[in-house]
PDB file of C-alpha atoms and ligand atoms in Angstrom:
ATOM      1  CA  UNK Z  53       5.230 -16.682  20.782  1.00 49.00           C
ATOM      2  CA  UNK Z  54       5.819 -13.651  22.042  1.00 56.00           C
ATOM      3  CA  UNK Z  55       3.937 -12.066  24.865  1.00 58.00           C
ATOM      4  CA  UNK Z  56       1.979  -9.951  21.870  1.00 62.00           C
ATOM      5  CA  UNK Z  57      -2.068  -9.014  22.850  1.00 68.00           C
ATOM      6  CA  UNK Z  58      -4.720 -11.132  21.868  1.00 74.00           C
ATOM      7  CA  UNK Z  59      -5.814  -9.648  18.127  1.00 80.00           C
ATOM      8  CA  UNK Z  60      -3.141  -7.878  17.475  1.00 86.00           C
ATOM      9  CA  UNK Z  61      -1.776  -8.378  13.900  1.00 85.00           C
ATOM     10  CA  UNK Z  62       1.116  -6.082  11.989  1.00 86.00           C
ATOM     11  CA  UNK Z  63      -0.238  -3.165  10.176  1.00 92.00           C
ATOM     12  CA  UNK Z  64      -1.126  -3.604   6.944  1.00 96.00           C
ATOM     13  CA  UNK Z  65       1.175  -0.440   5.968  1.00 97.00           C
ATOM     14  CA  UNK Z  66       4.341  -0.575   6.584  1.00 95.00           C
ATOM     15  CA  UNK Z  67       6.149   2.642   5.099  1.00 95.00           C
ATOM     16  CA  UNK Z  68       4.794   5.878   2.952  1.00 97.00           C
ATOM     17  CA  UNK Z  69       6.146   5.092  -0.134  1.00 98.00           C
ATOM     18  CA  UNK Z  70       5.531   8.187  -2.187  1.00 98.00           C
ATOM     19  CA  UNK Z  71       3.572  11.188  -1.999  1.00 98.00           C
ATOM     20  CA  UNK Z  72       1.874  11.965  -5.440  1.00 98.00           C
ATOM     21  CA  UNK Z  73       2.053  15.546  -6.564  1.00 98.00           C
ATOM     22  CA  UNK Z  74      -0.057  16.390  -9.641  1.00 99.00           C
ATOM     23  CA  UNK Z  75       1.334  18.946 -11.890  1.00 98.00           C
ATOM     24  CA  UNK Z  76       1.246  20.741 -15.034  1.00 98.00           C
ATOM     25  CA  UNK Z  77       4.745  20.653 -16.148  1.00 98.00           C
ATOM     26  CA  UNK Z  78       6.824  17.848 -15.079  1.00 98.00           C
ATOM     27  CA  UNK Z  79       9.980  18.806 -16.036  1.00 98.00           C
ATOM     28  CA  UNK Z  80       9.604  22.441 -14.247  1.00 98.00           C
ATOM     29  CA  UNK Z  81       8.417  20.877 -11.245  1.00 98.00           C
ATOM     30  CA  UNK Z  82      11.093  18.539 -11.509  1.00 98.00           C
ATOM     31  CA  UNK Z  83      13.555  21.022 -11.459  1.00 98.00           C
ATOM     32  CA  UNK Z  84      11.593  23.277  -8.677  1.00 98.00           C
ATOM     33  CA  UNK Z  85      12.101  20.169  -6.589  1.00 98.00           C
ATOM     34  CA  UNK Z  86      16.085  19.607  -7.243  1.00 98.00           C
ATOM     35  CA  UNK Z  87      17.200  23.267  -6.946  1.00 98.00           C
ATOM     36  CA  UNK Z  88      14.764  23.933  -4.008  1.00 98.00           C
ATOM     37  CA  UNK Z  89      15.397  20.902  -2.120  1.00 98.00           C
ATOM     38  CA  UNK Z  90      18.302  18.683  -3.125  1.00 98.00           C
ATOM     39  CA  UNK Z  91      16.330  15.868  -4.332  1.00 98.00           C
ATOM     40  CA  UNK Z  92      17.415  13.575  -6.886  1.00 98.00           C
ATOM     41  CA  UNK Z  93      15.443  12.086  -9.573  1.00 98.00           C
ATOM     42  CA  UNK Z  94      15.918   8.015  -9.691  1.00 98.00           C
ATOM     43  CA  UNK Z  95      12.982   7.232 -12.624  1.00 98.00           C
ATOM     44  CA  UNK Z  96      10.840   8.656 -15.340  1.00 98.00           C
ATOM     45  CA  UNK Z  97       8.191   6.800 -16.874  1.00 98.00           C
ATOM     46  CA  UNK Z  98       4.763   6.989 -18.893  1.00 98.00           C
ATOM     47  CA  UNK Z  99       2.188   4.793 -17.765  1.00 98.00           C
ATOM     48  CA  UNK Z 100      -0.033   4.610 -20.113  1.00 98.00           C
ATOM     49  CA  UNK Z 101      -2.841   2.657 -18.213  1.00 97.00           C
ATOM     50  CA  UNK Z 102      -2.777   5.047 -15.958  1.00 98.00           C
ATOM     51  CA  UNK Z 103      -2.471   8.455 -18.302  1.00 98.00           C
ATOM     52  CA  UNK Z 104       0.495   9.654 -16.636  1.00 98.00           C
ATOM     53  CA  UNK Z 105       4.328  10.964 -17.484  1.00 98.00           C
ATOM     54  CA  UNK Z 106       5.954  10.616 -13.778  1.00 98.00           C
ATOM     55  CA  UNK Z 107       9.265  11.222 -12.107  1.00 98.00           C
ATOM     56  CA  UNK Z 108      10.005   9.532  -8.925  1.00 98.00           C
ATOM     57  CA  UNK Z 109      12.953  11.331  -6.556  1.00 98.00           C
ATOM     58  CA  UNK Z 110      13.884  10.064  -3.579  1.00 98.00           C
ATOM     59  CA  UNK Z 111      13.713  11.274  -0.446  1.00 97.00           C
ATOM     60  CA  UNK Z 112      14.863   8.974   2.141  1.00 94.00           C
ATOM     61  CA  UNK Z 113      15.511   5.097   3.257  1.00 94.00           C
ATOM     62  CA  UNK Z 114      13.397   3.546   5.583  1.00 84.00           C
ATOM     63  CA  UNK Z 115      13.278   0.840   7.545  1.00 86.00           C
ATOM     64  CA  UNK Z 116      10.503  -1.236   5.513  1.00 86.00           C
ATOM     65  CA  UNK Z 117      12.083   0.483   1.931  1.00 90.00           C
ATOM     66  CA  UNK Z 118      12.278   3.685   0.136  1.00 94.00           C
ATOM     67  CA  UNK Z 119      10.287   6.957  -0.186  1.00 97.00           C
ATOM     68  CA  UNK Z 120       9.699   8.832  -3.038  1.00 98.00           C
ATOM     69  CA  UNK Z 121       8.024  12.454  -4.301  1.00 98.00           C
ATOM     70  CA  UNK Z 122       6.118  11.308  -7.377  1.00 98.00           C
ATOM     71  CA  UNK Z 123       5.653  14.137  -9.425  1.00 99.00           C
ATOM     72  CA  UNK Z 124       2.573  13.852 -11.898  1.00 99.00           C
ATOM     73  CA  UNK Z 125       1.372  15.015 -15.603  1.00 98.00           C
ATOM     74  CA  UNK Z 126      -1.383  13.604 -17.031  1.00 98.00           C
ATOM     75  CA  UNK Z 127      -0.772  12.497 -20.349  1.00 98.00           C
ATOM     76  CA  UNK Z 128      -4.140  14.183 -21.537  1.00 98.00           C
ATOM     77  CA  UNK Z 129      -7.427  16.580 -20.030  1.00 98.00           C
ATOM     78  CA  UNK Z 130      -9.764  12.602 -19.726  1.00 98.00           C
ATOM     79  CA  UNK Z 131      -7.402  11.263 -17.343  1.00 98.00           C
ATOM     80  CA  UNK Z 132      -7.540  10.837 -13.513  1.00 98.00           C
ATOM     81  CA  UNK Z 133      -5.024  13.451 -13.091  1.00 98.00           C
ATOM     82  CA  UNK Z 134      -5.714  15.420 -15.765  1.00 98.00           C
ATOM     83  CA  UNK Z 135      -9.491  15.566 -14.544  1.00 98.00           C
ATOM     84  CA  UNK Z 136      -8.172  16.408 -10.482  1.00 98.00           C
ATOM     85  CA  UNK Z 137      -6.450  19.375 -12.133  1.00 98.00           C
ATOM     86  CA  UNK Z 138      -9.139  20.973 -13.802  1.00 98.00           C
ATOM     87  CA  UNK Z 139     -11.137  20.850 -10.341  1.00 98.00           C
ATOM     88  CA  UNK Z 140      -8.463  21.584  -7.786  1.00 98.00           C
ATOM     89  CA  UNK Z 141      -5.134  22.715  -9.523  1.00 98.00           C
ATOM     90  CA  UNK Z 142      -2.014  21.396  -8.448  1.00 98.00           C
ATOM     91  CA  UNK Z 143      -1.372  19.956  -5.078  1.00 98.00           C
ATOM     92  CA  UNK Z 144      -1.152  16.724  -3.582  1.00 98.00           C
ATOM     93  CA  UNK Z 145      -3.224  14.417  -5.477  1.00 98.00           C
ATOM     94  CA  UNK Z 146      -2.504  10.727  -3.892  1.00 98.00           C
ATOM     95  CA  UNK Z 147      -0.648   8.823  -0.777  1.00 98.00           C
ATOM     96  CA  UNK Z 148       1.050   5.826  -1.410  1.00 98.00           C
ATOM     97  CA  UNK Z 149       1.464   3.326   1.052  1.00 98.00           C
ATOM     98  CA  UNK Z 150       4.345   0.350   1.289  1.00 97.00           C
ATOM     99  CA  UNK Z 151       2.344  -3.303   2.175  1.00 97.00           C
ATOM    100  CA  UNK Z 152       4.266  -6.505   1.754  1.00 96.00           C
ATOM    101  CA  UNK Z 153       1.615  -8.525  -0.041  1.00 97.00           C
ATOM    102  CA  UNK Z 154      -0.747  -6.764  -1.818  1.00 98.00           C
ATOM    103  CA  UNK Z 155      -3.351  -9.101  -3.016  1.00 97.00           C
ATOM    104  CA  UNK Z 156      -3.739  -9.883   1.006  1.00 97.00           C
ATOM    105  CA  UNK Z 157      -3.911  -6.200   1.598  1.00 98.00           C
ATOM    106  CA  UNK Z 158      -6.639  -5.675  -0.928  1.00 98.00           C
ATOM    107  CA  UNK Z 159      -8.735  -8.550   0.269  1.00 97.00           C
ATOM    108  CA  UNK Z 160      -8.335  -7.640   3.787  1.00 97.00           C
ATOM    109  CA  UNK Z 161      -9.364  -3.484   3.419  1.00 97.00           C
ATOM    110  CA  UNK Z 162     -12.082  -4.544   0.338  1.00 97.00           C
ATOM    111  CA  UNK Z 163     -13.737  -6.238   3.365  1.00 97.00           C
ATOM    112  CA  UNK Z 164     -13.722  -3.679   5.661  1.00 97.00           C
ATOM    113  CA  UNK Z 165     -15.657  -2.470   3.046  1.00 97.00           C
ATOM    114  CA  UNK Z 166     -13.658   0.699   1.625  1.00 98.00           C
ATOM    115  CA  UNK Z 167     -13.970   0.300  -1.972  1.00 98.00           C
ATOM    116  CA  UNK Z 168     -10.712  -0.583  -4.540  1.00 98.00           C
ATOM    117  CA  UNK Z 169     -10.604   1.159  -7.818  1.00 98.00           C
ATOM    118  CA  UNK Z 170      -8.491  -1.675  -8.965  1.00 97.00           C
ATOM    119  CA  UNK Z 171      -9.749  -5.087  -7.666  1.00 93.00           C
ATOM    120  CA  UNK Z 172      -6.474  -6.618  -8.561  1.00 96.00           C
ATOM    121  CA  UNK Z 173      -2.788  -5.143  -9.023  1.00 98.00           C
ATOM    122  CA  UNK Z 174      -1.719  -2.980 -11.481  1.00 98.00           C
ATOM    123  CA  UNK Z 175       1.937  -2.113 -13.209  1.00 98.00           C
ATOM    124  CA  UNK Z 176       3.296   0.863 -10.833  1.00 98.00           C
ATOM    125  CA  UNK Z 177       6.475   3.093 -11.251  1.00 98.00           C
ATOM    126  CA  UNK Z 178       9.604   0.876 -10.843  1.00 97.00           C
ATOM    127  CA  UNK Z 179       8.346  -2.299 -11.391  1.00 97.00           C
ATOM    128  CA  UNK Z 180       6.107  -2.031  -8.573  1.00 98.00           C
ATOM    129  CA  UNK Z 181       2.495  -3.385  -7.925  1.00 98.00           C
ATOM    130  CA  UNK Z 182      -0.407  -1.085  -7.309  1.00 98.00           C
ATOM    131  CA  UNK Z 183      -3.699  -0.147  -6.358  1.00 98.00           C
ATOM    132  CA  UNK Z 184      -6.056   2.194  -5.645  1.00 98.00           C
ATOM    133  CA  UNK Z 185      -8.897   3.038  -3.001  1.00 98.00           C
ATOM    134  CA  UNK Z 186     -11.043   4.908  -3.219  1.00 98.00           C
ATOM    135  CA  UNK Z 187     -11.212   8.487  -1.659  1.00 98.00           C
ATOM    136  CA  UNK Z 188     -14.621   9.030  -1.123  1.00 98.00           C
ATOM    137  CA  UNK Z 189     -14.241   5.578   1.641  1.00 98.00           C
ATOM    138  CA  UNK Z 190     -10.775   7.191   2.773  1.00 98.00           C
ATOM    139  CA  UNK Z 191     -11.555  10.564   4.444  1.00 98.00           C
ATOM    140  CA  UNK Z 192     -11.321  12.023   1.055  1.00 98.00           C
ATOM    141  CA  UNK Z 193      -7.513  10.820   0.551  1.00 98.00           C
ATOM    142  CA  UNK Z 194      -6.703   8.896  -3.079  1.00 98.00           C
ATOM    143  CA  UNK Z 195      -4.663   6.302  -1.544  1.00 98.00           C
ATOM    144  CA  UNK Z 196      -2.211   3.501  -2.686  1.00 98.00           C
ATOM    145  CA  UNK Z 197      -1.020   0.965  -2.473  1.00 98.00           C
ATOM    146  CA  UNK Z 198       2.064  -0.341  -3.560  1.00 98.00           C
ATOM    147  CA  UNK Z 199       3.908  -3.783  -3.336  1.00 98.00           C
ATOM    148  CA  UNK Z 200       7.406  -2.714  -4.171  1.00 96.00           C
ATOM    149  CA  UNK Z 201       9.152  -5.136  -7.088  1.00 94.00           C
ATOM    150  CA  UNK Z 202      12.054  -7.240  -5.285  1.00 81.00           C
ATOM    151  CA  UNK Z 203      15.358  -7.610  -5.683  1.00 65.00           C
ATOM    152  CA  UNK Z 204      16.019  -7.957  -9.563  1.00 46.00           C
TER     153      UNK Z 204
HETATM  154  C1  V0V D 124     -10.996  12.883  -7.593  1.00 82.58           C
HETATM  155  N1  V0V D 124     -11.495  13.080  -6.366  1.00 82.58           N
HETATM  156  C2  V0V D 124     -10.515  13.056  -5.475  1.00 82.58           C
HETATM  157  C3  V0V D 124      -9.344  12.841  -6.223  1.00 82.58           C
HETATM  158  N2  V0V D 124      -9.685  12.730  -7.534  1.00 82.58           N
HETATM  159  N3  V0V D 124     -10.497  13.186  -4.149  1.00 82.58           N
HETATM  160  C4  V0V D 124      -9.313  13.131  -3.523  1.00 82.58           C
HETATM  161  N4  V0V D 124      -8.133  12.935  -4.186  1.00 82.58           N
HETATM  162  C5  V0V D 124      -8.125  12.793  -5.523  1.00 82.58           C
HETATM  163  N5  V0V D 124      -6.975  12.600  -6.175  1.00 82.58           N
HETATM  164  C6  V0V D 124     -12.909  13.294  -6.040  1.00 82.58           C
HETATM  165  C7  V0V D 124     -13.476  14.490  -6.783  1.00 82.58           C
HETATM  166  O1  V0V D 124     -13.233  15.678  -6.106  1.00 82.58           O
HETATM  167  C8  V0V D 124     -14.934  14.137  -6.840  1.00 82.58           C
HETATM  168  O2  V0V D 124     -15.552  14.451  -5.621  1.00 82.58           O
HETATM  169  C9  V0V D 124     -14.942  12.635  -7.007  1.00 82.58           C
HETATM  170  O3  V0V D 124     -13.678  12.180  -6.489  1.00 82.58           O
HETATM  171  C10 V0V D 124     -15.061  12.179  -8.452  1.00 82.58           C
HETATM  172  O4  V0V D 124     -14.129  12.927  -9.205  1.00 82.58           O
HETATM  173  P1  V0V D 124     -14.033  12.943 -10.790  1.00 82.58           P
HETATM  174  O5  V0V D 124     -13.648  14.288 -11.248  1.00 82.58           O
HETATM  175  O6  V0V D 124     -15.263  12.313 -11.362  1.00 82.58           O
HETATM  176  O7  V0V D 124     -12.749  12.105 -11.011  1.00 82.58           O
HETATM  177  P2  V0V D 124     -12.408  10.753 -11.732  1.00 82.58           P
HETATM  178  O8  V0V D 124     -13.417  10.377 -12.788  1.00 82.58           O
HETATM  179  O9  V0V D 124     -10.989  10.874 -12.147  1.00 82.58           O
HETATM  180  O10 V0V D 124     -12.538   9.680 -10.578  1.00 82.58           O
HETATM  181  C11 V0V D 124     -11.781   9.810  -9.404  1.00 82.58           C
HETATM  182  C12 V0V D 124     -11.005   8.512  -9.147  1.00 82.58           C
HETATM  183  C13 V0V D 124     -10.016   8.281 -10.309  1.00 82.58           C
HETATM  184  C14 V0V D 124     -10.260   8.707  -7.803  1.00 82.58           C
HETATM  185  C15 V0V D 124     -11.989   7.354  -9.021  1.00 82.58           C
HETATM  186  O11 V0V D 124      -9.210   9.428 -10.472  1.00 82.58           O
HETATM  187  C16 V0V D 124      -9.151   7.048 -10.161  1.00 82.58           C
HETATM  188  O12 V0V D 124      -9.597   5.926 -10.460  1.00 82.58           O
HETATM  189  N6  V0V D 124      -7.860   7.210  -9.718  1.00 82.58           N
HETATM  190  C17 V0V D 124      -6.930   6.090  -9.559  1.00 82.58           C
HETATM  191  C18 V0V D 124      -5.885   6.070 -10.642  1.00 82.58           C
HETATM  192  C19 V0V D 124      -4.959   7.282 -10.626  1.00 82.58           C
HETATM  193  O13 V0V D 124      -5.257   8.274  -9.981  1.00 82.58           O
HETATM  194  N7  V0V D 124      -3.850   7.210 -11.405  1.00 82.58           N
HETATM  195  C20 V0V D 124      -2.870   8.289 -11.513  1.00 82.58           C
HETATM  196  C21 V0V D 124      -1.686   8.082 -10.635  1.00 82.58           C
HETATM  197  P3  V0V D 124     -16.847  15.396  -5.526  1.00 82.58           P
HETATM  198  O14 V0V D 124     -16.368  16.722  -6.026  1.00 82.58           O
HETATM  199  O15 V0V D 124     -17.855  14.733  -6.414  1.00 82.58           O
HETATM  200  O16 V0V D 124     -17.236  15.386  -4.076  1.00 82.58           O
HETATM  201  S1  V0V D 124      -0.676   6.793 -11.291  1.00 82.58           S
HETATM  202  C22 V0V D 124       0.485   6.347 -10.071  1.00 82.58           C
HETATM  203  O17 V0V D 124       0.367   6.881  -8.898  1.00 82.58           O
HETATM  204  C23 V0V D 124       1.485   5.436 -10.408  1.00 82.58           C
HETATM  205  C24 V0V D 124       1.669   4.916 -11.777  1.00 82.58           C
HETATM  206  C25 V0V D 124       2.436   4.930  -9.371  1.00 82.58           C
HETATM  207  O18 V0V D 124       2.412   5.367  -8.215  1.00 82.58           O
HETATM  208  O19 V0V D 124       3.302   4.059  -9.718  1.00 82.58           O
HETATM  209 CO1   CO D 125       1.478   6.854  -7.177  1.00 82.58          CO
END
């Protein structure tokens, strides 16, 4: 062992994975975001569970994996983003954290007592496995989290 303190165990989060942007037009924003910035778009999807069309670009390699911009239009008005922009516009509408294991993660924050909007994973953007807390528990933050898929 090392000479670690009593208690201490490795954080639960280990990277920002994305930062979720809600928009109105993807492919404008999309193209905002290359000519303003450089970035580079690496996947498209629609998630239907979810009610979204979304581009991931990526912004940088870290130690514990990738980060992303996710850029997000709701597929329709009754949908989670579609709802957040009627009330606030566009702007950021989620964080998305990296964990290792997210079934562990979800058990250990569910009982801390912050509530999960999904109790067990969900089909994320590239394969990945997600979930939600909710923001009303996290200082009024929609966060994530996401269990990126592995190698192949
Ligand atoms: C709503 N609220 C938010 C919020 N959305 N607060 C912070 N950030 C947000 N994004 C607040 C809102 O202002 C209200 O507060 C309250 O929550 C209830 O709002 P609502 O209009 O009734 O909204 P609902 O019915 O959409 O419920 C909100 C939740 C819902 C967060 C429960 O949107 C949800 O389950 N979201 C998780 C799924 C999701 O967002 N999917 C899209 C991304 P006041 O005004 O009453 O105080 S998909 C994705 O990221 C993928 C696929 C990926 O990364 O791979
Ligand atoms: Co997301």
């Amino acid at each position: 062992m090392t000479g670690t303190p009593s208690g201490w165990r490795p954080p639960l989060l280990t990277r920002i994975d994305h930062v979720g942007i809600a928009c109105r037009d993807l492919a404008v924003t999309i193209a905002f975001y290359e000519s303003t910035f450089g970035l580079v778009v690496v996947s498209r999807e629609v998630n239907e569970e979810q009610g979204v069309s979304e581009a991931m670009l990526h912004v940088a390699d870290a130690p514990a994996g990738r980060s992303y911009v996710q850029l997000l239009e709701p597929l329709g008005p009754d949908t989670p983003v579609g709802r957040f922009l009627a009330r606030h516009g566009e702007g950021i509408h989620h964080v998305g954290y990296g964990v290792t294991d997210i079934s562990a993660a979800l058990a250990s924050i569910g009982a801390t007592g912050v509530r999960l909007l999904d109790a067990r994973p969900r089909h994320g953007s590239m394969g990945a496995s997600i979930a939600f807390l909710h923001p009303k528990d996290v200082g009024g933050v929609l966060t994530e989290l996401v269990q990126a898929a592995g190698p192949g």
